[in-house]
Coordinates of C-alpha atoms and ligand atoms in Angstrom, one line a residue:
P589 CA 26.2 -23.1 -52.1
S590 CA 26.5 -25.0 -48.8
S591 CA 29.5 -23.1 -47.7
A592 CA 29.7 -19.7 -45.9
P593 CA 29.1 -16.6 -47.9
V594 CA 32.3 -14.7 -48.6
P595 CA 32.2 -11.2 -47.0
T596 CA 31.4 -8.3 -49.4
D597 CA 34.8 -6.5 -48.7
Q598 CA 36.9 -9.7 -49.9
R599 CA 34.5 -10.2 -52.9
A600 CA 35.1 -6.2 -53.7
R601 CA 38.6 -6.6 -53.4
E602 CA 39.1 -9.6 -55.5
V603 CA 36.9 -7.9 -58.4
L604 CA 39.0 -5.0 -58.1
K605 CA 42.1 -7.0 -58.8
A606 CA 40.8 -9.2 -61.2
V607 CA 39.2 -6.5 -63.7
W608 CA 41.0 -3.4 -63.0
G609 CA 44.1 -4.8 -61.3
Y610 CA 44.1 -2.4 -58.8
D611 CA 45.4 -3.7 -55.2
A612 CA 43.2 -1.6 -52.8
F613 CA 40.5 1.0 -52.7
R614 CA 41.2 4.6 -52.1
G615 CA 39.8 6.3 -49.2
V616 CA 36.0 5.9 -48.4
Q617 CA 35.8 3.8 -51.9
A618 CA 35.6 0.6 -50.0
D619 CA 32.7 1.8 -47.4
I620 CA 30.8 3.1 -50.3
V621 CA 31.3 -0.2 -52.2
R622 CA 30.4 -2.4 -49.3
T623 CA 27.2 -0.1 -48.7
V624 CA 25.8 -0.2 -52.1
A625 CA 26.5 -3.8 -53.0
E626 CA 24.7 -4.8 -49.8
G627 CA 21.8 -2.8 -51.4
G628 CA 22.1 0.5 -49.5
N629 CA 21.6 3.9 -51.1
A630 CA 24.2 6.4 -50.8
L631 CA 25.6 10.1 -51.6
V632 CA 29.1 10.4 -52.8
L633 CA 30.6 13.7 -52.7
M634 CA 34.1 13.2 -54.2
P635 CA 36.2 15.8 -56.0
T636 CA 37.1 15.1 -59.7
G637 CA 39.6 12.3 -60.3
G638 CA 38.8 10.9 -56.8
G639 CA 37.8 7.8 -58.2
K640 CA 33.9 7.8 -58.3
S641 CA 33.5 5.3 -61.1
L642 CA 34.4 2.3 -59.0
C643 CA 32.1 3.3 -56.4
Y644 CA 29.2 2.2 -58.3
Q645 CA 31.3 -0.1 -61.1
V646 CA 32.4 -2.7 -58.6
P647 CA 28.8 -2.9 -56.8
S648 CA 27.4 -3.4 -60.3
L649 CA 29.3 -6.4 -60.9
L650 CA 29.1 -7.7 -57.1
R651 CA 25.0 -7.7 -57.3
P652 CA 23.0 -9.6 -59.8
G653 CA 21.7 -7.5 -62.5
V654 CA 23.0 -4.7 -64.6
G655 CA 24.0 -1.3 -63.1
I656 CA 22.2 1.3 -64.6
V657 CA 24.2 4.5 -64.6
V658 CA 22.6 7.8 -65.6
S659 CA 24.9 10.5 -67.1
P660 CA 24.7 13.7 -69.0
L661 CA 27.8 13.4 -70.6
I662 CA 26.6 11.5 -73.8
A663 CA 30.0 12.4 -75.6
L664 CA 32.0 10.4 -73.2
M665 CA 29.7 7.5 -72.8
K666 CA 31.2 5.6 -75.7
D667 CA 34.8 6.1 -74.3
Q668 CA 33.7 4.9 -70.8
V669 CA 31.8 1.8 -72.3
D670 CA 34.8 1.0 -74.5
A671 CA 37.4 1.1 -71.4
L672 CA 35.2 -1.4 -69.6
R673 CA 34.7 -3.6 -72.3
Q674 CA 38.7 -3.7 -72.8
V675 CA 39.0 -5.0 -69.1
G676 CA 36.3 -7.6 -69.9
V677 CA 33.0 -5.8 -68.3
R678 CA 29.9 -6.1 -70.5
A679 CA 28.9 -2.9 -70.8
A680 CA 26.7 -0.7 -73.4
F681 CA 25.0 2.6 -73.7
L682 CA 21.7 4.1 -74.5
N683 CA 21.5 7.5 -76.2
S684 CA 20.7 9.6 -79.1
T685 CA 23.8 8.8 -81.0
L686 CA 22.5 5.1 -81.6
S687 CA 20.7 3.9 -84.7
P688 CA 17.2 2.1 -83.9
E689 CA 18.7 -1.3 -84.5
G690 CA 21.5 -0.1 -82.1
V691 CA 19.0 0.5 -79.6
R692 CA 17.2 -2.7 -80.0
E693 CA 20.5 -4.5 -79.8
V694 CA 21.0 -3.0 -76.4
E695 CA 17.7 -3.6 -75.2
D696 CA 17.8 -7.0 -75.9
A697 CA 21.0 -7.7 -74.2
L698 CA 19.5 -5.7 -71.0
L699 CA 16.3 -8.0 -71.0
A700 CA 18.6 -11.0 -71.6
G701 CA 20.7 -10.2 -68.7
D702 CA 23.8 -10.0 -70.6
L703 CA 24.8 -6.7 -69.6
D704 CA 27.0 -5.8 -66.3
L705 CA 26.7 -2.0 -66.6
L706 CA 24.2 0.4 -68.8
Y707 CA 24.9 4.1 -69.3
V708 CA 21.8 5.9 -70.0
A709 CA 21.1 9.5 -71.0
P710 CA 18.5 11.1 -68.6
E711 CA 16.3 11.9 -71.3
R712 CA 16.5 8.0 -72.6
L713 CA 15.8 6.9 -69.2
L714 CA 12.7 8.9 -68.6
L715 CA 11.0 7.4 -71.7
P716 CA 8.0 5.4 -71.0
R717 CA 9.6 2.6 -73.4
T718 CA 12.7 2.6 -71.1
L719 CA 11.1 2.8 -68.0
D720 CA 9.0 -0.2 -68.8
L721 CA 12.0 -1.9 -70.0
L722 CA 13.6 -1.5 -66.7
D723 CA 10.7 -3.0 -64.8
R724 CA 11.3 -6.3 -66.8
A725 CA 15.3 -6.2 -66.7
P726 CA 17.4 -7.6 -64.0
V727 CA 18.8 -4.2 -62.3
A728 CA 21.5 -4.2 -59.9
L729 CA 21.2 -0.7 -59.0
F730 CA 21.0 3.0 -60.3
A731 CA 24.0 5.2 -60.3
I732 CA 23.2 9.2 -60.8
D733 CA 26.5 10.6 -62.1
E734 CA 26.8 14.3 -62.2
A735 CA 24.2 14.3 -59.5
H736 CA 24.4 18.2 -59.0
C737 CA 22.8 18.4 -62.2
V738 CA 19.1 18.0 -60.5
S739 CA 19.6 21.3 -58.9
Q740 CA 18.7 24.8 -60.0
W741 CA 21.2 26.3 -57.6
G742 CA 24.0 24.1 -59.2
H743 CA 25.8 25.7 -62.2
D744 CA 24.6 22.8 -64.3
F745 CA 21.1 22.1 -63.9
R746 CA 19.7 19.7 -66.6
P747 CA 15.8 19.7 -66.3
E748 CA 15.7 16.1 -67.1
Y749 CA 17.7 15.6 -64.2
G750 CA 14.9 17.1 -62.1
Q751 CA 12.7 14.6 -63.2
L752 CA 14.7 11.6 -61.8
H753 CA 12.5 11.4 -58.8
V754 CA 11.0 8.5 -60.7
L755 CA 13.6 6.4 -59.7
P756 CA 12.5 6.4 -55.9
E757 CA 8.9 6.2 -56.9
R758 CA 9.2 3.5 -59.5
F759 CA 12.1 1.5 -57.9
P760 CA 12.1 2.2 -54.4
H761 CA 13.6 -1.4 -53.7
L762 CA 16.8 -0.8 -55.8
P763 CA 19.7 0.8 -54.4
R764 CA 20.7 4.3 -55.7
V765 CA 24.0 6.1 -55.6
A766 CA 24.1 9.6 -56.5
L767 CA 27.6 11.1 -57.1
T768 CA 29.0 14.4 -57.8
A769 CA 32.2 16.5 -57.5
T770 CA 30.5 19.6 -56.5
A771 CA 27.7 20.5 -54.3
D772 CA 27.4 23.2 -51.5
D773 CA 24.5 22.7 -49.0
R774 CA 21.5 24.0 -51.3
T775 CA 22.7 21.5 -53.8
R776 CA 23.1 18.7 -51.6
A777 CA 19.8 19.3 -50.1
D778 CA 18.3 19.0 -53.5
I779 CA 20.1 15.8 -54.5
L780 CA 18.8 14.2 -51.5
R781 CA 15.3 15.6 -52.0
V782 CA 15.0 14.5 -55.8
L783 CA 16.3 11.3 -55.3
G784 CA 14.7 10.2 -52.2
L785 CA 18.1 9.8 -50.3
Q786 CA 17.2 11.7 -47.1
G787 CA 18.2 8.8 -44.9
A788 CA 21.2 7.7 -46.8
P789 CA 24.6 7.5 -45.6
R790 CA 26.8 10.2 -47.1
F791 CA 30.4 9.8 -47.9
I792 CA 32.1 12.9 -48.3
S793 CA 36.0 13.1 -49.6
S794 CA 38.4 16.0 -48.5
F795 CA 38.2 18.7 -51.3
D796 CA 41.9 19.6 -51.1
R797 CA 44.1 19.3 -54.1
P798 CA 47.5 20.0 -52.3
N799 CA 49.5 20.0 -55.5
I800 CA 47.4 22.8 -57.0
Q801 CA 48.8 26.2 -56.4
Y802 CA 46.2 29.1 -56.4
R803 CA 46.8 32.5 -57.6
V804 CA 44.9 35.5 -58.0
A805 CA 46.2 38.7 -59.7
Q806 CA 45.3 42.1 -60.6
K807 CA 44.1 42.2 -64.2
E808 CA 46.7 44.9 -65.9
G809 CA 47.2 43.4 -69.5
P810 CA 45.5 39.9 -69.5
K811 CA 47.1 38.7 -72.6
S812 CA 50.5 39.6 -71.9
Q813 CA 50.0 38.6 -68.5
L814 CA 48.9 35.1 -69.8
L815 CA 52.0 35.0 -72.1
D816 CA 54.3 35.8 -69.6
F817 CA 52.9 33.2 -66.8
I818 CA 52.8 30.4 -69.7
R819 CA 56.5 31.4 -70.9
S820 CA 57.9 31.7 -67.4
E821 CA 56.3 28.8 -65.8
H822 CA 54.4 26.5 -68.1
A823 CA 56.4 26.5 -71.4
G824 CA 55.4 23.5 -73.6
D825 CA 53.0 22.4 -70.9
A826 CA 49.3 21.5 -71.5
G827 CA 46.9 23.8 -70.3
I828 CA 43.3 25.3 -70.3
V829 CA 42.5 29.0 -70.7
Y830 CA 39.0 30.1 -69.5
C831 CA 37.3 33.4 -71.1
L832 CA 34.0 34.3 -70.9
S833 CA 33.0 35.0 -74.5
R834 CA 33.5 33.1 -77.9
K835 CA 34.8 36.4 -79.1
S836 CA 37.7 36.7 -76.6
V837 CA 38.4 32.9 -76.8
E838 CA 39.1 33.4 -80.7
E839 CA 41.1 36.5 -79.9
T840 CA 43.2 34.8 -77.2
A841 CA 43.8 31.7 -79.0
K842 CA 44.8 33.7 -82.2
W843 CA 47.1 35.7 -80.3
L844 CA 48.6 33.0 -78.3
Q845 CA 49.6 31.3 -81.7
A846 CA 50.9 34.3 -83.3
Q847 CA 53.4 34.6 -80.2
G848 CA 54.4 30.7 -80.8
V849 CA 52.0 29.0 -78.2
D850 CA 50.4 26.2 -79.4
A851 CA 46.8 26.9 -78.9
L852 CA 43.3 26.1 -79.9
P853 CA 39.9 27.6 -79.6
Y854 CA 37.0 25.9 -78.0
H855 CA 33.5 27.0 -77.4
A856 CA 29.9 26.2 -78.3
G857 CA 29.6 28.1 -81.7
L858 CA 32.0 25.7 -83.3
S859 CA 30.5 22.6 -85.0
P860 CA 30.4 19.3 -83.3
R861 CA 33.0 18.1 -85.5
E862 CA 35.4 20.9 -84.7
R863 CA 34.6 20.5 -81.0
N864 CA 35.4 16.7 -81.3
L865 CA 38.5 17.3 -83.1
A866 CA 39.8 19.9 -80.2
Q867 CA 39.0 17.6 -77.6
D868 CA 40.9 14.7 -79.4
R869 CA 43.7 16.9 -80.0
F870 CA 43.8 18.1 -76.4
L871 CA 43.6 14.7 -75.2
N872 CA 46.5 12.9 -77.5
E873 CA 48.9 15.4 -78.1
E874 CA 51.2 17.1 -75.5
G875 CA 51.7 20.7 -74.6
L876 CA 48.6 21.9 -76.3
V877 CA 46.8 25.0 -74.6
V878 CA 43.0 25.0 -75.4
V879 CA 41.4 28.6 -75.0
A880 CA 37.8 27.6 -74.2
T881 CA 34.4 29.0 -72.7
V882 CA 33.2 26.8 -69.8
A883 CA 31.8 24.6 -72.5
F884 CA 34.9 22.7 -72.5
G885 CA 36.2 20.2 -69.9
M886 CA 33.2 18.7 -68.2
G887 CA 34.4 15.2 -68.1
I888 CA 37.7 15.6 -69.8
D889 CA 40.0 13.4 -68.1
K890 CA 43.3 14.3 -68.8
P891 CA 45.8 13.7 -66.2
N892 CA 48.8 16.0 -67.1
V893 CA 46.9 19.2 -67.6
R894 CA 49.8 21.6 -65.9
F895 CA 47.7 24.9 -65.6
V896 CA 44.2 26.3 -65.6
A897 CA 44.0 30.2 -66.2
H898 CA 41.1 32.3 -65.9
L899 CA 40.9 35.5 -68.0
D900 CA 37.4 36.1 -66.9
L901 CA 35.6 35.5 -63.4
P902 CA 33.9 32.1 -63.0
K903 CA 30.3 32.4 -61.8
S904 CA 30.8 30.8 -58.7
M905 CA 33.3 28.9 -56.2
E906 CA 31.6 25.6 -57.9
G907 CA 32.5 26.6 -61.3
Y908 CA 36.0 27.7 -60.3
Y909 CA 36.9 24.7 -58.0
Q910 CA 35.7 22.4 -60.9
E911 CA 37.4 24.3 -63.8
T912 CA 40.9 24.5 -61.9
G913 CA 40.5 21.0 -60.6
R914 CA 41.2 19.8 -64.3
A915 CA 44.9 20.9 -63.4
G916 CA 47.2 18.3 -61.8
R917 CA 45.1 15.3 -61.9
D918 CA 48.3 13.3 -61.9
G919 CA 49.1 14.4 -58.8
L920 CA 52.1 16.4 -59.9
P921 CA 52.2 20.2 -59.5
G922 CA 49.4 22.3 -61.3
T923 CA 48.8 26.0 -61.4
A924 CA 45.4 27.6 -60.9
W925 CA 46.1 31.2 -62.1
M926 CA 43.5 34.0 -62.6
V927 CA 43.7 37.6 -63.3
Y928 CA 40.5 40.0 -62.8
G929 CA 39.9 43.6 -62.5
L930 CA 37.4 46.1 -61.8
A931 CA 35.5 46.1 -65.1
D932 CA 35.0 42.2 -64.6
V933 CA 33.3 42.7 -61.5
V934 CA 31.1 45.5 -62.5
N935 CA 30.4 43.5 -65.6
V936 CA 29.2 40.4 -63.8
K937 CA 27.0 42.1 -61.2
R938 CA 25.6 44.2 -63.9
M939 CA 24.5 41.1 -66.1
L940 CA 23.4 39.4 -63.0
A941 CA 21.0 42.4 -62.1
Q942 CA 19.8 42.7 -65.5
S943 CA 19.1 39.0 -65.8
L944 CA 15.5 38.0 -66.4
A945 CA 15.6 34.9 -63.8
P946 CA 13.3 34.8 -60.7
E947 CA 14.5 37.1 -58.0
E948 CA 15.2 34.0 -55.8
V949 CA 17.3 32.6 -58.2
K950 CA 19.2 36.0 -58.6
R951 CA 19.7 36.2 -54.9
V952 CA 21.4 32.9 -54.9
E953 CA 23.6 33.7 -57.9
A954 CA 24.5 37.1 -56.3
A955 CA 25.5 35.3 -53.3
K956 CA 27.7 32.8 -54.9
L957 CA 29.4 35.7 -56.8
D958 CA 29.9 37.5 -53.7
A959 CA 31.6 34.3 -52.2
L960 CA 33.9 34.2 -55.5
L961 CA 34.9 37.8 -55.0
T962 CA 35.6 37.4 -51.3
Y963 CA 37.9 34.6 -52.5
C964 CA 39.5 36.7 -55.2
E965 CA 40.1 39.8 -52.4
A966 CA 41.4 37.3 -49.6
S967 CA 44.3 38.4 -47.7
T968 CA 44.2 34.8 -45.8
C969 CA 45.5 31.7 -47.3
R970 CA 43.1 31.0 -50.2
R971 CA 42.9 27.3 -50.1
Q972 CA 41.4 28.0 -46.6
V973 CA 38.9 30.3 -48.2
L974 CA 38.1 27.6 -51.0
L975 CA 37.7 24.6 -48.7
G976 CA 36.1 26.6 -46.1
Y977 CA 33.4 27.5 -48.7
F978 CA 32.7 23.9 -49.2
G979 CA 32.2 23.1 -45.6
E980 CA 35.8 21.9 -44.6
R981 CA 38.2 23.4 -42.4
L982 CA 41.9 23.3 -43.3
P983 CA 43.5 24.1 -39.8
E984 CA 46.8 25.5 -41.1
P985 CA 47.7 28.2 -44.0
C986 CA 48.4 25.9 -47.2
G987 CA 51.9 27.2 -48.0
N988 CA 50.9 26.7 -51.5
C989 CA 48.9 29.6 -52.9
D990 CA 49.9 33.1 -53.4
V991 CA 48.8 34.5 -50.3
C992 CA 50.9 32.1 -48.4
L993 CA 53.8 32.3 -50.5
N994 CA 53.8 36.2 -50.8
P995 CA 51.8 37.6 -48.0
P996 CA 50.0 40.7 -49.0
R997 CA 50.2 43.4 -46.5
V998 CA 47.2 44.7 -45.1
R999 CA 46.5 48.2 -44.1
D1000 CA 44.0 50.6 -43.0
A1001 CA 42.2 52.1 -45.9
T1002 CA 39.4 53.7 -44.3
R1003 CA 40.0 57.3 -45.2
E1004 CA 40.7 56.2 -49.0
A1005 CA 37.5 54.3 -49.0
Q1006 CA 35.6 57.5 -47.5
M1007 CA 37.1 59.5 -50.4
A1008 CA 35.9 57.1 -52.9
L1009 CA 32.4 56.5 -51.6
S1010 CA 31.8 60.3 -51.3
A1011 CA 32.9 60.8 -54.9
A1012 CA 30.5 58.5 -55.9
I1013 CA 27.8 60.0 -53.6
R1014 CA 28.4 63.7 -54.5
T1015 CA 28.2 62.8 -58.4
G1016 CA 25.1 61.4 -57.9
N1017 CA 25.7 57.5 -57.7
R1018 CA 25.6 57.1 -61.4
F1019 CA 29.2 57.5 -62.7
G1020 CA 31.6 54.8 -63.6
A1021 CA 35.1 54.1 -62.3
A1022 CA 36.9 56.1 -64.9
H1023 CA 35.1 59.2 -64.4
L1024 CA 35.2 58.7 -60.4
T1025 CA 38.8 58.3 -60.9
D1026 CA 39.3 61.5 -62.8
V1027 CA 37.2 63.3 -60.1
L1028 CA 39.2 61.9 -57.2
L1029 CA 42.6 62.9 -59.1
G1030 CA 41.3 66.2 -59.9
R1031 CA 41.6 65.8 -63.6
D1032 CA 39.9 68.6 -65.5
T1033 CA 38.2 66.7 -68.0
E1034 CA 35.4 67.9 -70.5
K1035 CA 33.1 65.4 -68.7
V1036 CA 34.1 66.8 -65.4
R1037 CA 33.7 70.5 -66.8
A1038 CA 30.4 69.7 -68.2
M1039 CA 29.0 68.1 -65.1
G1040 CA 30.5 70.8 -62.8
H1041 CA 32.3 68.2 -60.7
H1042 CA 35.3 70.2 -60.6
L1043 CA 33.4 72.4 -58.1
L1044 CA 32.9 69.3 -55.6
P1045 CA 34.8 69.5 -52.5
T1046 CA 35.8 65.7 -53.5
F1047 CA 37.5 67.0 -56.6
G1048 CA 41.3 66.3 -56.3
V1049 CA 41.1 65.1 -52.9
G1050 CA 42.7 61.5 -54.3
Q1051 CA 46.1 63.1 -55.5
G1052 CA 48.0 61.3 -53.1
H1053 CA 47.3 58.0 -55.0
D1054 CA 47.9 57.1 -58.5
E1055 CA 45.1 55.9 -60.9
K1056 CA 46.0 52.2 -60.6
T1057 CA 45.5 52.5 -56.9
W1058 CA 42.0 54.1 -57.2
R1059 CA 40.7 51.6 -59.7
G1060 CA 42.0 48.8 -57.6
L1061 CA 40.2 50.4 -54.6
L1062 CA 36.9 51.0 -56.2
R1063 CA 37.2 47.1 -57.5
Q1064 CA 37.6 46.1 -54.0
L1065 CA 34.6 48.2 -52.7
V1066 CA 32.3 46.7 -55.4
S1067 CA 33.6 43.2 -54.8
L1068 CA 32.9 43.9 -50.9
G1069 CA 29.7 45.4 -51.5
Y1070 CA 30.1 48.9 -50.4
L1071 CA 29.4 50.2 -54.2
A1072 CA 26.7 48.6 -56.1
A1073 CA 27.1 48.5 -59.9
G1074 CA 24.3 49.8 -61.9
D1075 CA 23.3 50.4 -65.6
H1076 CA 26.2 51.9 -67.9
H1077 CA 28.8 51.0 -65.4
G1078 CA 27.7 53.5 -62.7
L1079 CA 28.6 52.7 -59.2
S1080 CA 26.5 53.8 -56.2
A1081 CA 27.2 53.8 -52.8
T1082 CA 25.1 51.0 -50.8
G1083 CA 23.6 50.8 -47.4
K1084 CA 26.7 49.0 -46.2
A1085 CA 28.9 52.1 -46.9
R1086 CA 26.8 54.2 -44.3
P1087 CA 29.0 53.1 -41.4
L1088 CA 32.1 53.4 -43.0
L1089 CA 31.4 57.1 -44.3
K1090 CA 30.3 57.9 -40.6
G1091 CA 33.7 56.8 -39.3
E1092 CA 31.9 54.0 -37.2
E1093 CA 33.7 51.3 -39.2
T1094 CA 37.0 50.7 -40.6
L1095 CA 38.1 48.9 -43.6
K1096 CA 41.1 46.9 -43.9
L1097 CA 42.6 46.4 -47.7
R1098 CA 45.4 44.8 -49.4
E1099 CA 48.2 47.2 -49.4
E1100 CA 49.2 46.3 -53.0
T1101 CA 46.1 48.3 -54.3
L1102 CA 47.6 51.5 -52.1
V1103 CA 50.8 52.3 -53.3
L1104 CA 51.6 55.8 -52.6
K1105 CA 52.8 57.8 -55.7
P1106 CA 56.4 58.5 -55.3
S1107 CA 56.2 62.2 -55.3
R1108 CA 53.7 62.1 -52.5
R1109 CA 55.8 59.7 -50.3
D1110 CA 58.6 62.0 -51.0
R1111 CA 56.6 65.0 -49.5
E1112 CA 55.8 63.1 -46.6
R1113 CA 59.2 62.1 -45.5
Ligands
ADP2177 P1 36.3 10.8 -60.9 O1 35.0 10.1 -61.7 O2 36.0 11.0 -59.5 O3 36.6 12.1 -61.6 P2 37.6 8.5 -61.9 O4 36.7 7.4 -61.3 O5 37.6 8.7 -63.3 O6 37.4 9.7 -61.1 O7 38.9 7.9 -61.3 C1 40.1 8.7 -61.4 C2 41.2 7.9 -61.9 O8 41.8 7.1 -60.7 C3 41.1 6.6 -63.1 O9 42.2 6.8 -63.9 C4 40.9 5.5 -62.1 O10 41.3 4.4 -62.5 C5 42.0 5.8 -60.7 N1 41.6 5.1 -59.8 C6 40.3 5.2 -59.0 N2 40.4 4.4 -57.9 C7 41.3 3.7 -57.8 C8 42.0 2.7 -57.0 N3 41.4 2.4 -56.0 N4 43.3 2.3 -57.4 C9 44.0 2.7 -58.4 N5 43.6 4.0 -59.3 C10 42.2 4.2 -59.1
ZN2178 ZN1 47.8 29.2 -49.0

């Protein structure tokens, strides 16, 4: 006790080596560990796979007492604790899966100071009984994992997380470290407020995942596009395919199986046993494709997932980043592949408009969706758009996304956009893309006749382009907010459309959607 204290950094490196066998901290880990081990608070924003766990595990070992880890991932606690015990860390968890005797045992160990780390589900932590226990136990720090769950603006709000303000209120002298892989400005502000971290240092790692190739394509025949993609680039690889509904999960999985792809469905409608089985198989088998709703994947740590495919739009950029981030965690190449079409855009916009959520929430969600659609329609490097959304600037185009690898040609589409917008307006702003396309192409359908739309000046003005072109153009106009999707898929021109219609503004779009019909091209020559 008379010798000089060993500096924190050195002790941290010794623990890292002795317990985990690692030689060095990665990136900002060392700074975070020092800050927290010395009793400071911290906000840690680090992408999935970046190494967040060590940021609270090492300080918990360096400080006297037990590190309390709040985590919503009950299903993973046992695995995390087992892994720690294997390296000799005294770890335990408290959640609803324990028997009363099991709870008592852990509580006794906690009070006796026989634990280094204790994982607690938030609802368990908030029980008066647990909080009283923590008053009496030696506590080293609080780590709040998946901290974005405190925010209603996040994609993963948990009401119990909103109650975690008890931590700064009741234990103001204990260090708190909040960790998340996903947080826009608003979510970040909520984390700081709820957890009382306003003045705390923030440690933000780059969100770039250079080994992931980002690609977005127009949806034509989603199942066969997916099969082509898997067969030509990822045969025999492990992958995740995300769909919006349970029904499409089931259908897609069945269809892939019939085509000889080793595929498995996963959604919240399955029993817990079936879900666990699917997770276990995915983790332990090679080359399994899981077709899933977003219910699948939180906390899944399989390093060699080679692709993540989206057959439906994610809800936000955060969701997209987190879901695609499950590819290539071993650092080897992975593909983030997505197809989307007009119907998807119309659907999600309509679902949002019809949702019963408070107006303010709806506005935020609409803004998040718009950011995602802008990403989908990007004609500049996708990685730059993606990272830009998270407040990070990538100075050069990445060279590893579809836009960089195969630059789309952009061309003036003002005239076509005017045609499409006036078709919507002249038919009363209430018809869907199929009917508007019929009007533009001058198709004499029963509906066109019945509505008298064959008499409109817009009837047939779009014959210079084919059906696919008009659908693609309408999709871009909806994505970019010139057309709004209402009930029954009806499209109406928005205020944003006016300057375009008046010719005060021009619109440039990806040429892919403006392919001229051969006949017309011949005529123009
Ligand atoms: P996150 O929670 O941020 O998704 P983890 O904490 O699970 O990430 O870490 C991801 C992987 O990286 C784990 O396998 C972990 O052991 C490894 N890892 C983290 N930090 C280091 C390090 N300094 N040296 C070597 N491996 C590390
Ligand atoms: Zn790029």
